[in-house]
CSV table of C-alpha atoms in Angstrom, one decimal:
chain,number,residue,atom,x,y,z
A,1,MET,CA,3.6,101.3,39.8
A,2,PRO,CA,6.8,103.3,40.5
A,3,LYS,CA,6.4,106.8,41.8
A,4,PRO,CA,7.4,109.2,39.0
A,5,LEU,CA,10.2,111.8,39.6
A,6,THR,CA,7.9,114.8,39.2
A,7,TRP,CA,10.3,117.3,40.8
A,8,PRO,CA,13.2,116.9,38.4
A,9,LEU,CA,10.8,117.0,35.4
A,10,ARG,CA,9.2,120.1,36.7
A,11,VAL,CA,12.5,121.8,37.2
A,12,LEU,CA,13.6,120.8,33.7
A,13,ASN,CA,10.4,122.1,32.2
A,14,ARG,CA,10.9,125.5,33.9
A,15,PHE,CA,14.5,125.6,32.8
A,16,ARG,CA,13.5,125.0,29.1
A,17,GLN,CA,10.9,127.9,29.3
A,18,SER,CA,13.4,130.3,30.8
A,19,ILE,CA,15.8,132.7,29.0
A,20,ALA,CA,18.7,130.6,30.4
A,21,TYR,CA,17.9,127.5,28.3
A,22,LEU,CA,19.6,128.2,24.9
A,23,THR,CA,21.9,130.7,26.5
A,24,SER,CA,23.4,128.0,28.7
A,25,LEU,CA,23.8,125.5,25.9
A,26,ILE,CA,25.6,128.0,23.6
A,27,THR,CA,27.8,129.2,26.5
A,28,LEU,CA,28.8,125.6,27.3
A,29,VAL,CA,29.9,125.2,23.6
A,30,TYR,CA,32.2,128.2,23.9
A,31,LEU,CA,33.5,127.0,27.3
A,32,GLY,CA,34.3,123.6,25.7
A,33,LEU,CA,36.2,125.3,22.9
A,34,ALA,CA,38.2,127.4,25.4
A,35,LEU,CA,39.2,124.3,27.4
A,36,LEU,CA,40.2,122.6,24.2
A,37,VAL,CA,42.5,125.5,23.4
A,38,VAL,CA,44.2,125.7,26.8
A,39,LEU,CA,44.3,122.0,27.7
A,40,LEU,CA,45.3,120.5,24.3
A,41,PRO,CA,48.1,122.7,22.9
A,42,VAL,CA,49.1,121.9,19.4
A,43,ASP,CA,52.7,121.9,18.3
A,44,ALA,CA,53.6,124.5,15.8
A,45,SER,CA,55.2,121.9,13.5
A,46,VAL,CA,51.8,120.4,12.6
A,47,LEU,CA,50.4,123.8,11.7
A,48,PRO,CA,50.8,125.4,8.2
A,49,ASP,CA,53.9,127.5,7.8
A,50,PHE,CA,52.0,130.5,6.3
A,51,LEU,CA,50.4,131.1,9.7
A,52,GLU,CA,53.7,132.1,11.3
A,53,PHE,CA,53.0,135.8,10.6
A,54,VAL,CA,50.1,135.8,13.1
A,55,ASN,CA,52.4,134.7,16.0
A,56,PHE,CA,52.8,137.3,18.8
A,57,ASP,CA,56.3,138.3,19.7
A,58,ASP,CA,55.4,140.0,22.9
A,59,PRO,CA,53.1,138.3,25.5
A,60,ASP,CA,51.9,141.6,26.8
A,61,THR,CA,50.5,142.4,23.4
A,62,ALA,CA,48.2,139.3,23.4
A,63,ARG,CA,47.1,139.9,27.0
A,64,THR,CA,46.4,143.6,26.3
A,65,LEU,CA,44.3,142.7,23.3
A,66,LEU,CA,42.3,140.1,25.2
A,67,ALA,CA,41.7,142.5,28.1
A,68,THR,CA,40.5,145.2,25.6
A,69,LEU,CA,38.2,142.7,23.9
A,70,ILE,CA,36.6,141.4,27.1
A,71,ALA,CA,36.0,145.0,28.4
A,72,GLY,CA,34.4,145.9,25.1
A,73,MET,CA,32.2,142.8,25.1
A,74,ILE,CA,31.0,143.5,28.6
A,75,SER,CA,30.1,147.1,27.6
A,76,LEU,CA,28.4,145.9,24.4
A,77,MET,CA,26.3,143.4,26.3
A,78,VAL,CA,25.2,145.9,29.0
A,79,PHE,CA,24.4,148.5,26.4
A,80,SER,CA,22.4,146.0,24.2
A,81,PHE,CA,20.2,144.6,26.9
A,82,SER,CA,19.7,147.9,28.8
A,83,MET,CA,18.4,149.5,25.6
A,84,VAL,CA,16.3,146.5,24.7
A,85,MET,CA,14.7,146.4,28.2
A,86,SER,CA,13.8,150.0,27.8
A,87,VAL,CA,12.1,149.3,24.5
A,88,LEU,CA,10.3,146.3,25.9
A,89,SER,CA,9.0,148.2,29.0
A,90,GLN,CA,7.7,150.9,26.7
A,91,ALA,CA,6.0,148.3,24.5
A,92,GLY,CA,4.5,146.7,27.7
A,93,GLY,CA,3.1,150.1,28.7
A,94,ASN,CA,1.6,150.7,25.2
A,95,PHE,CA,0.3,147.2,24.4
A,96,SER,CA,0.3,144.6,27.2
A,97,HIS,CA,2.8,143.6,29.9
A,98,LYS,CA,2.2,139.9,29.0
A,99,LEU,CA,4.1,140.4,25.8
A,100,VAL,CA,7.3,141.5,27.5
A,101,PHE,CA,8.1,138.0,28.9
A,102,GLY,CA,7.5,136.4,25.6
A,103,LEU,CA,9.7,138.8,23.7
A,104,VAL,CA,12.6,138.5,26.2
A,105,THR,CA,12.5,134.7,26.1
A,106,GLU,CA,12.4,134.4,22.3
A,107,ARG,CA,14.9,131.8,21.0
A,108,ARG,CA,16.6,134.5,18.8
A,109,HIS,CA,17.3,136.6,21.8
A,110,GLN,CA,18.5,133.7,23.8
A,111,GLN,CA,21.0,132.8,21.0
A,112,VAL,CA,22.4,136.3,20.9
A,113,LEU,CA,22.8,136.4,24.7
A,114,GLY,CA,24.5,133.0,24.5
A,115,HIS,CA,27.1,134.2,22.0
A,116,TYR,CA,27.7,137.3,24.1
A,117,LEU,CA,28.3,135.3,27.3
A,118,GLY,CA,30.2,132.6,25.5
A,119,THR,CA,32.6,135.1,23.9
A,120,ILE,CA,33.3,136.7,27.2
A,121,LEU,CA,33.9,133.3,28.8
A,122,PHE,CA,36.2,132.2,26.0
A,123,ILE,CA,38.4,135.3,26.4
A,124,LEU,CA,38.3,135.0,30.2
A,125,VAL,CA,39.7,131.5,30.1
A,126,LEU,CA,42.5,132.6,27.8
A,127,LEU,CA,43.4,135.4,30.3
A,128,MET,CA,43.2,133.1,33.3
A,129,VAL,CA,45.4,130.3,31.9
A,130,PRO,CA,49.0,131.5,31.3
A,131,GLU,CA,51.0,130.6,28.3
A,132,ASP,CA,54.0,128.2,28.5
A,133,GLY,CA,57.1,130.2,28.0
A,134,ARG,CA,57.7,134.0,27.7
A,135,THR,CA,55.9,134.4,24.4
A,136,PRO,CA,52.6,132.7,23.3
A,137,ASP,CA,53.1,130.0,20.8
A,138,LEU,CA,51.4,129.8,17.4
A,139,TRP,CA,48.4,127.8,18.8
A,140,ARG,CA,47.7,130.3,21.6
A,141,SER,CA,48.2,133.2,19.1
A,142,LEU,CA,45.6,131.7,16.9
A,143,ALA,CA,43.3,131.4,19.9
A,144,VAL,CA,43.7,135.1,20.5
A,145,TYR,CA,42.7,135.9,17.0
A,146,LEU,CA,39.8,133.5,17.3
A,147,GLY,CA,38.6,135.6,20.3
A,148,ALA,CA,38.9,138.8,18.2
A,149,ALA,CA,36.8,137.1,15.4
A,150,MET,CA,34.2,136.1,18.1
A,151,VAL,CA,34.0,139.8,19.1
A,152,ILE,CA,33.5,140.8,15.5
A,153,HIS,CA,30.8,138.2,15.2
A,154,CYS,CA,29.1,139.7,18.3
A,155,LEU,CA,29.2,143.1,16.7
A,156,ALA,CA,27.2,141.8,13.8
A,157,LEU,CA,24.8,140.1,16.2
A,158,PHE,CA,24.5,143.5,18.0
A,159,VAL,CA,23.1,145.1,14.8
A,160,TYR,CA,20.8,142.1,14.2
A,161,PHE,CA,19.6,142.1,17.8
A,162,ILE,CA,18.8,145.8,17.9
A,163,HIS,CA,17.0,145.6,14.6
A,164,ASN,CA,15.1,142.5,15.6
A,165,ALA,CA,14.1,143.9,19.0
A,166,SER,CA,12.8,147.2,17.5
A,167,GLN,CA,10.9,145.3,14.9
A,168,SER,CA,9.3,142.9,17.3
A,169,VAL,CA,7.6,145.6,19.4
A,170,GLN,CA,5.9,147.2,16.4
A,171,ILE,CA,2.2,146.6,16.6
A,172,ASN,CA,2.0,144.9,13.2
A,173,ALA,CA,4.6,142.4,14.2
A,174,VAL,CA,3.0,141.9,17.6
A,175,THR,CA,-0.5,141.2,16.3
A,176,GLN,CA,0.8,139.0,13.4
A,177,GLU,CA,2.9,136.9,15.8
A,178,LEU,CA,-0.1,136.4,18.2
A,179,HIS,CA,-2.3,135.6,15.2
A,180,ARG,CA,0.3,133.1,13.8
A,181,SER,CA,0.7,131.3,17.1
A,182,ALA,CA,-3.0,131.1,17.8
A,183,LEU,CA,-3.7,129.8,14.3
A,184,GLN,CA,-1.1,127.1,14.6
A,185,SER,CA,-2.6,126.0,17.8
A,186,MET,CA,-6.0,125.7,16.2
A,187,GLN,CA,-4.6,123.8,13.2
A,188,GLY,CA,-2.9,121.4,15.7
A,189,LEU,CA,-6.3,120.8,17.3
A,190,GLN,CA,-7.9,120.1,13.9
A,191,ALA,CA,-5.2,117.7,12.9
A,192,ARG,CA,-5.5,115.8,16.2
A,193,GLN,CA,-9.3,115.5,15.8
A,194,GLU,CA,-8.8,113.6,12.5
A,195,GLN,CA,-8.3,110.5,14.7
A,196,SER,CA,-11.5,108.8,15.7
A,197,ARG,CA,-10.3,108.6,19.4
A,198,TRP,CA,-10.7,112.4,19.7
A,199,CYS,CA,-14.3,113.7,19.6
A,200,TYR,CA,-16.7,116.2,21.0
A,201,ALA,CA,-19.4,115.3,23.4
A,202,SER,CA,-22.2,117.9,23.6
A,203,ASP,CA,-23.5,116.3,26.8
A,204,ARG,CA,-20.5,115.9,29.1
A,205,ARG,CA,-21.8,114.3,32.2
A,206,VAL,CA,-19.7,113.7,35.3
A,207,PRO,CA,-21.1,111.2,37.9
A,208,ALA,CA,-21.5,112.5,41.4
A,209,ASN,CA,-19.8,109.6,43.2
A,210,CYS,CA,-16.3,110.1,41.8
A,211,HIS,CA,-12.9,109.8,43.5
A,212,ILE,CA,-11.3,113.3,43.8
A,213,ILE,CA,-7.7,114.1,43.1
A,214,HIS,CA,-6.5,117.4,44.6
A,215,ALA,CA,-3.8,119.7,43.3
A,216,ARG,CA,-0.4,119.6,45.1
A,217,GLN,CA,0.7,123.1,44.0
A,218,SER,CA,-0.7,126.4,42.7
A,219,GLY,CA,-0.3,127.7,39.2
A,220,TYR,CA,-1.6,127.7,35.6
A,221,ILE,CA,-2.2,124.3,34.1
A,222,GLN,CA,-2.1,124.9,30.3
A,223,ARG,CA,-0.6,121.7,29.0
A,224,THR,CA,-1.4,118.1,29.6
A,225,ASN,CA,-0.3,114.8,28.2
A,226,LEU,CA,-3.8,113.5,27.3
A,227,ASP,CA,-2.5,110.3,25.6
A,228,GLU,CA,-0.6,109.2,28.7
A,229,LEU,CA,-3.6,110.0,30.9
A,230,ALA,CA,-5.8,107.9,28.7
A,231,ASN,CA,-3.2,105.0,29.0
A,232,LEU,CA,-3.2,105.3,32.8
A,233,ALA,CA,-7.0,105.4,32.8
A,234,LYS,CA,-7.2,102.3,30.6
A,235,GLN,CA,-4.7,100.4,32.8
A,236,ALA,CA,-6.9,101.1,35.9
A,237,ASN,CA,-10.2,100.8,33.9
A,238,VAL,CA,-11.4,104.2,35.0
A,239,THR,CA,-12.4,107.5,33.4
A,240,ILE,CA,-10.7,110.8,34.2
A,241,HIS,CA,-12.8,113.9,34.2
A,242,PHE,CA,-11.1,117.3,34.4
A,243,ASN,CA,-12.7,119.7,36.9
A,244,PHE,CA,-11.1,122.8,35.3
A,245,THR,CA,-10.5,124.4,32.0
A,246,LEU,CA,-7.0,124.4,30.6
A,247,GLY,CA,-5.5,127.8,31.3
A,248,ASP,CA,-7.3,128.3,34.7
A,249,PHE,CA,-5.3,129.3,37.8
A,250,ILE,CA,-5.4,126.3,40.2
A,251,VAL,CA,-4.8,126.8,43.9
A,252,ARG,CA,-3.2,124.1,46.1
A,253,GLY,CA,-5.8,121.7,47.3
A,254,PHE,CA,-8.3,122.4,44.5
A,255,PRO,CA,-10.2,119.2,43.3
A,256,ILE,CA,-8.7,119.2,39.8
A,257,LEU,CA,-9.7,115.7,38.7
A,258,GLN,CA,-12.7,113.4,39.2
A,259,ILE,CA,-12.0,109.7,38.7
A,260,GLU,CA,-15.0,107.6,37.7
A,261,THR,CA,-14.3,104.3,39.3
A,262,ALA,CA,-15.8,101.6,41.5
A,263,ARG,CA,-12.9,101.7,44.0
A,264,SER,CA,-10.5,104.4,44.9
A,265,PRO,CA,-7.1,104.3,43.0
A,266,ASP,CA,-3.9,104.0,45.0
A,267,ASP,CA,-1.6,106.9,45.8
A,268,ASP,CA,1.1,105.9,43.2
A,269,TRP,CA,-1.5,106.0,40.4
A,270,CYS,CA,-2.8,109.4,41.5
A,271,GLU,CA,0.7,110.8,41.6
A,272,ALA,CA,1.4,109.4,38.1
A,273,VAL,CA,-1.7,111.2,36.9
A,274,ARG,CA,-0.6,114.5,38.5
A,275,SER,CA,2.8,114.2,36.8
A,276,HIS,CA,1.1,114.7,33.4
A,277,LEU,CA,-0.4,118.0,34.3
A,278,GLU,CA,2.2,120.7,33.4
A,279,TYR,CA,2.2,124.0,35.2
A,280,VAL,CA,3.3,126.8,32.8
A,281,GLU,CA,4.3,130.3,33.7
A,282,GLY,CA,2.4,133.0,31.8
A,283,GLU,CA,0.0,132.3,29.0
A,284,SER,CA,1.1,129.8,26.4
A,285,ILE,CA,-0.4,130.5,23.0
A,286,GLN,CA,1.1,127.4,21.4
A,287,ASP,CA,-0.9,125.2,23.8
A,288,LEU,CA,-4.1,127.3,24.0
A,289,TYR,CA,-5.3,129.4,21.1
A,290,VAL,CA,-7.7,131.2,23.5
A,291,ASN,CA,-4.7,132.9,25.1
A,292,GLY,CA,-3.8,134.4,21.7
A,293,LEU,CA,-7.4,135.8,21.3
A,294,THR,CA,-7.5,137.2,24.8
A,295,GLN,CA,-4.1,138.9,24.4
A,296,LEU,CA,-5.3,140.5,21.1
A,297,MET,CA,-8.4,141.7,23.0
A,298,GLU,CA,-6.3,143.1,25.8
A,299,ILE,CA,-4.1,145.0,23.4
A,300,ALA,CA,-7.2,146.5,21.8
A,301,ILE,CA,-8.7,147.8,25.0
A,302,LYS,CA,-5.3,149.1,26.1
A,303,ALA,CA,-5.1,151.0,22.9
A,304,LEU,CA,-8.6,152.4,23.6
A,305,SER,CA,-7.5,153.7,27.0
A,306,PRO,CA,-7.5,157.6,27.4
A,307,GLY,CA,-3.7,157.5,28.0
A,308,ILE,CA,-3.0,155.9,24.6
A,309,ASN,CA,-6.1,156.7,22.6
A,310,ASP,CA,-5.2,154.7,19.5
A,311,PRO,CA,-8.4,153.3,17.9
A,312,GLY,CA,-6.4,152.2,14.8
A,313,THR,CA,-4.5,149.6,16.8
A,314,ALA,CA,-7.8,148.4,18.3
A,315,ARG,CA,-9.3,147.9,14.9
A,316,LEU,CA,-6.1,146.1,13.7
A,317,CYS,CA,-6.5,143.7,16.7
A,318,LEU,CA,-10.2,143.3,15.9
A,319,HIS,CA,-9.3,142.2,12.4
A,320,GLN,CA,-7.0,139.5,13.7
A,321,ILE,CA,-9.6,138.4,16.2
A,322,THR,CA,-12.2,138.1,13.3
A,323,GLU,CA,-10.0,135.9,11.2
A,324,LEU,CA,-9.2,133.6,14.2
A,325,LEU,CA,-12.9,133.3,15.1
A,326,CYS,CA,-13.8,132.5,11.5
A,327,GLU,CA,-11.3,129.6,11.8
A,328,ARG,CA,-12.8,128.6,15.1
A,329,LEU,CA,-16.2,128.4,13.5
A,330,ARG,CA,-15.0,125.8,11.0
A,331,PHE,CA,-14.6,123.1,13.7
A,332,GLN,CA,-15.7,122.2,17.2
A,333,PRO,CA,-12.7,121.5,19.5
A,334,CYS,CA,-12.9,118.1,21.1
A,335,ASN,CA,-13.4,117.4,24.8
A,336,THR,CA,-13.3,113.6,24.9
A,337,LEU,CA,-10.5,111.1,24.4
A,338,ALA,CA,-11.4,107.4,24.1
A,339,ASP,CA,-9.2,104.3,23.9
A,340,ASP,CA,-8.9,101.8,21.0
A,341,THR,CA,-12.1,100.1,22.0
A,342,GLY,CA,-14.2,103.3,22.0
A,343,GLN,CA,-14.4,103.5,25.8
A,344,VAL,CA,-14.2,107.1,27.0
A,345,ARG,CA,-11.1,107.6,29.1
A,346,VAL,CA,-10.5,111.3,29.5
A,347,THR,CA,-12.9,114.3,29.3
A,348,TRP,CA,-12.3,118.0,29.9
A,349,PRO,CA,-14.4,121.2,29.5
A,350,GLU,CA,-13.7,123.2,26.4
A,351,GLU,CA,-14.1,126.9,25.9
A,352,SER,CA,-17.5,127.5,24.2
A,353,LEU,CA,-18.2,129.9,21.4
A,354,GLU,CA,-20.6,131.8,23.6
A,355,SER,CA,-17.9,132.3,26.2
A,356,LEU,CA,-15.4,133.4,23.6
A,357,LEU,CA,-17.7,136.0,22.0
A,358,TYR,CA,-18.6,137.5,25.4
A,359,LYS,CA,-14.9,137.6,26.6
A,360,LEU,CA,-13.7,139.2,23.4
A,361,TYR,CA,-16.4,141.6,22.2
A,362,THR,CA,-17.8,142.9,25.5
A,363,PRO,CA,-14.6,144.6,26.7
A,364,ILE,CA,-13.9,146.2,23.4
A,365,LEU,CA,-17.5,147.5,23.2
A,366,HIS,CA,-17.3,148.7,26.7
A,367,TYR,CA,-14.1,150.7,26.3
A,368,GLY,CA,-14.8,151.8,22.7
A,369,ARG,CA,-18.5,152.6,22.9
A,370,ASP,CA,-17.7,156.3,22.6
A,371,ASP,CA,-15.9,155.8,19.3
A,372,VAL,CA,-18.2,155.3,16.3
A,373,SER,CA,-15.4,153.7,14.3
A,374,ILE,CA,-14.9,151.0,16.9
A,375,GLY,CA,-18.6,150.3,17.0
A,376,LEU,CA,-18.8,150.0,13.2
A,377,ALA,CA,-15.6,147.8,13.2
A,378,LEU,CA,-17.3,145.5,15.8
A,379,LEU,CA,-20.4,145.3,13.7
A,380,GLN,CA,-18.4,144.5,10.6
A,381,SER,CA,-16.6,141.7,12.4
A,382,LEU,CA,-19.8,140.2,13.6
A,383,LYS,CA,-21.2,140.4,10.0
A,384,THR,CA,-18.2,138.5,8.8
A,385,LEU,CA,-18.6,135.8,11.5
A,386,SER,CA,-22.3,135.3,10.5
A,387,LEU,CA,-21.2,134.0,7.1
A,388,PHE,CA,-19.3,131.1,8.7
A,389,ALA,CA,-21.8,130.3,11.5
A,390,ASP,CA,-24.6,127.8,11.6
A,391,ALA,CA,-28.1,128.6,12.8
A,392,GLU,CA,-27.4,128.2,16.5
A,393,GLN,CA,-24.1,130.1,16.3
A,394,ARG,CA,-25.8,132.9,14.4
A,395,GLU,CA,-28.2,133.5,17.3
A,396,LEU,CA,-25.2,134.2,19.5
A,397,ILE,CA,-23.7,136.5,16.9
A,398,GLN,CA,-27.0,138.2,16.4
A,399,ALA,CA,-27.3,139.0,20.1
A,400,HIS,CA,-23.9,140.7,20.2
A,401,ALA,CA,-24.7,142.6,17.0
A,402,GLN,CA,-27.8,144.0,18.6
A,403,ARG,CA,-25.8,145.2,21.5
A,404,VAL,CA,-23.4,147.0,19.1
A,405,VAL,CA,-26.3,148.6,17.2
A,406,ALA,CA,-27.7,149.8,20.5
A,407,ALA,CA,-24.4,151.3,21.5
A,408,LEU,CA,-24.1,153.1,18.2
A,409,ALA,CA,-27.6,154.5,18.6
A,410,ASP,CA,-26.6,155.9,22.0
A,411,ARG,CA,-23.8,157.9,20.3
A,412,VAL,CA,-26.1,159.4,17.7
A,413,SER,CA,-26.6,163.1,18.4
A,414,ASP,CA,-27.8,164.6,15.1
A,415,SER,CA,-29.0,163.6,11.7
A,416,LEU,CA,-25.5,163.6,10.2
A,417,ASP,CA,-24.5,160.8,12.7
A,418,SER,CA,-27.7,158.9,12.0
A,419,ARG,CA,-27.3,159.0,8.2
A,420,PHE,CA,-23.6,158.0,8.4
A,421,ILE,CA,-24.3,155.0,10.6
A,422,LEU,CA,-27.5,153.9,8.7
A,423,GLU,CA,-25.6,153.8,5.4
A,424,ARG,CA,-23.3,151.3,6.9
A,425,LEU,CA,-25.7,149.4,9.2
A,426,ASP,CA,-26.9,146.8,6.7
A,427,GLY,CA,-24.1,147.2,4.2
A,428,GLY,CA,-21.9,144.4,3.1
A,429,THR,CA,-22.5,140.7,2.8
A,430,HIS,CA,-23.9,139.1,6.0
A,431,ARG,CA,-26.6,136.9,7.5
A,432,LEU,CA,-27.8,139.1,10.4
A,433,ASN,CA,-31.1,141.0,11.0
A,434,LEU,CA,-30.0,144.5,11.8
A,435,SER,CA,-32.9,146.8,12.8
A,436,SER,CA,-32.7,150.6,12.1
A,437,GLU,CA,-35.6,151.4,14.4
A,438,LEU,CA,-33.3,152.9,17.0
A,439,PHE,CA,-32.2,155.6,14.6
A,440,GLU,CA,-35.7,156.6,13.3
A,441,THR,CA,-36.3,159.2,16.0
A,442,ILE,CA,-33.1,161.1,15.3
């Protein structure tokens, strides 16, 4: 089996995730257009006669116009992105610094930056390549006007860019984008599990005498090509067991995979398996819906910090978390992939509902236990989840609900608080057993 070229693929993957990806592609298009203008001059006789009025009589006029345009473009680009970075840094301080990288690398922002840099490069090429003769011909004059049109287009993009950047850091837009991405990730999992090869094994057992594959680098493994791993496992007649949960931070030398086999696989096969484990910078919501849930939780607890003190934002995040968890209760994410004959080929640990509930609700309860509105919002969220849960899942939800009720009881200081909370304790439609005994002594 040939050794895969993992290094070029890894570099290409990092390039596609960076802000330079679309920016470079668009800039290359502008560069190609500029080279076409200066290297393939068109004779004026083949151009329409009505364009003669745009021809420049003085070469200094064209060069002065180009120099003015490129200076204005540089100033426009510096002003645009300095202001946007200021807005993003403020958003990172108010919400979460994890959001800043995602907002900067958005495809829309890359496109704007690409048009900015492409326009500058186009005008720069026109300035660097002199015209033939004392005055520019009609072809080069049209190129100068094209450069002016590009600048006008960039002015329109400037308005769009500022509007889009300011809208993208509003809390409603941030939470809705996180919700949308996490929901799409869940729906992708559900669609994949419609195939019989993908299933959930409640008792995932890994034999003790397995061959170990160690990690060659450190980072976050959030994406894997499970189909290719299953094909490799079928070719070698082995079973691959993941020793980590997708999204975990892996250090170099960590035993990431356990291979259930009678004999040790060769080095080329092990390297081929490693090549299908993709290291991703940051937290990819498109690949792991759990990242969307945890980022919503982090925004909520950031809003509850004394420096920000915005419980409304925390409740908004909690509403999005509730809807995503209701969707999660409708299916059980798979953790096993078999081949066409039904033989298990790849298994991996999946985030359990118990872990999700603890990771999401415990921090919000901890930071918002002094706010009755947050406690009641948590209780309402758990009530909603109980309507979509089975008996085993309701036991987990019931345990968290009792913790919230206990936290609310600790905040009761007089009969007014007690009456207000008791009226809402068992209200609404739910399937929980909420005791009011903690409030009877008030």
